[in-house]
Coordinates of C-alpha atoms in Angstrom, one line a residue:
M1 CA 72.6 116.1 94.7
S2 CA 71.8 114.4 97.7
A3 CA 74.6 113.7 100.3
E4 CA 74.1 109.9 101.9
T5 CA 74.4 109.8 105.4
K6 CA 76.8 107.3 106.5
T7 CA 76.2 106.0 110.0
E8 CA 79.4 104.1 111.5
L9 CA 78.7 101.6 114.8
T10 CA 81.6 101.3 117.3
T11 CA 81.7 98.3 119.3
V12 CA 83.9 97.3 121.9
Y13 CA 84.6 93.5 122.4
Q14 CA 86.7 92.0 125.0
V15 CA 89.0 89.0 123.9
K16 CA 90.9 86.3 126.0
G17 CA 94.3 85.2 125.4
M18 CA 96.2 88.1 123.2
T19 CA 99.5 88.7 124.6
C20 CA 101.5 90.6 121.7
G21 CA 101.4 92.4 118.4
H22 CA 100.9 89.2 116.4
C23 CA 97.8 88.2 118.3
E24 CA 96.3 91.8 117.5
G25 CA 97.3 91.5 113.8
A26 CA 95.7 87.7 113.8
V27 CA 92.5 89.0 115.6
S28 CA 92.1 92.0 113.6
S29 CA 92.7 90.2 110.5
E30 CA 89.9 87.7 111.2
I31 CA 87.3 90.3 112.2
S32 CA 88.2 92.4 109.4
A33 CA 86.8 89.8 106.9
I34 CA 83.3 90.2 108.3
A35 CA 81.1 91.8 105.9
G36 CA 80.3 95.4 106.8
V37 CA 83.6 95.9 109.1
S38 CA 85.5 99.0 108.2
S39 CA 88.0 99.0 110.9
V40 CA 89.6 97.0 113.6
T41 CA 91.8 98.0 116.6
A42 CA 92.7 95.2 118.8
V43 CA 95.1 95.6 122.1
A44 CA 96.7 92.8 123.7
K45 CA 97.4 94.7 126.9
T46 CA 93.6 95.2 127.7
G47 CA 92.1 92.6 125.5
E48 CA 89.9 95.1 124.1
V49 CA 88.9 95.0 120.4
T50 CA 87.4 98.2 119.0
V51 CA 85.6 97.3 115.8
V52 CA 83.8 100.2 113.4
S53 CA 80.9 98.8 111.3
D54 CA 78.2 100.0 109.0
A55 CA 75.7 98.0 111.0
P56 CA 75.4 95.8 113.9
L57 CA 77.4 92.7 113.8
D58 CA 76.1 89.2 114.8
R59 CA 77.7 88.0 117.8
A60 CA 78.3 84.9 116.7
D61 CA 80.0 85.7 113.9
V62 CA 82.4 88.0 115.6
A63 CA 83.1 84.8 118.4
A64 CA 83.7 82.8 115.0
A65 CA 86.1 85.2 113.8
V66 CA 88.1 85.6 117.0
D67 CA 87.9 81.6 117.4
E68 CA 89.4 81.3 114.0
A69 CA 92.5 83.4 115.0
G70 CA 92.8 81.0 118.2
Y71 CA 91.3 83.5 120.8
E72 CA 88.3 83.5 122.9
L73 CA 85.4 86.2 123.0
V74 CA 84.4 86.6 126.6

């Protein structure tokens, strides 16, 4: 029986316009919908959004998700 090695990639994005917990939730929810994303942590105070995925994400997909939430990927 072989064990599969799962590699996770962590990427930090800068998002402009988040000011509160609701903003963090909206951005996290939209990015979480991207295929391959396993977790998202958004911090309004710093504007940083940390995304853990099983493969590199297309920046255009992340930008579209952030835009859908009403914010801007820097």
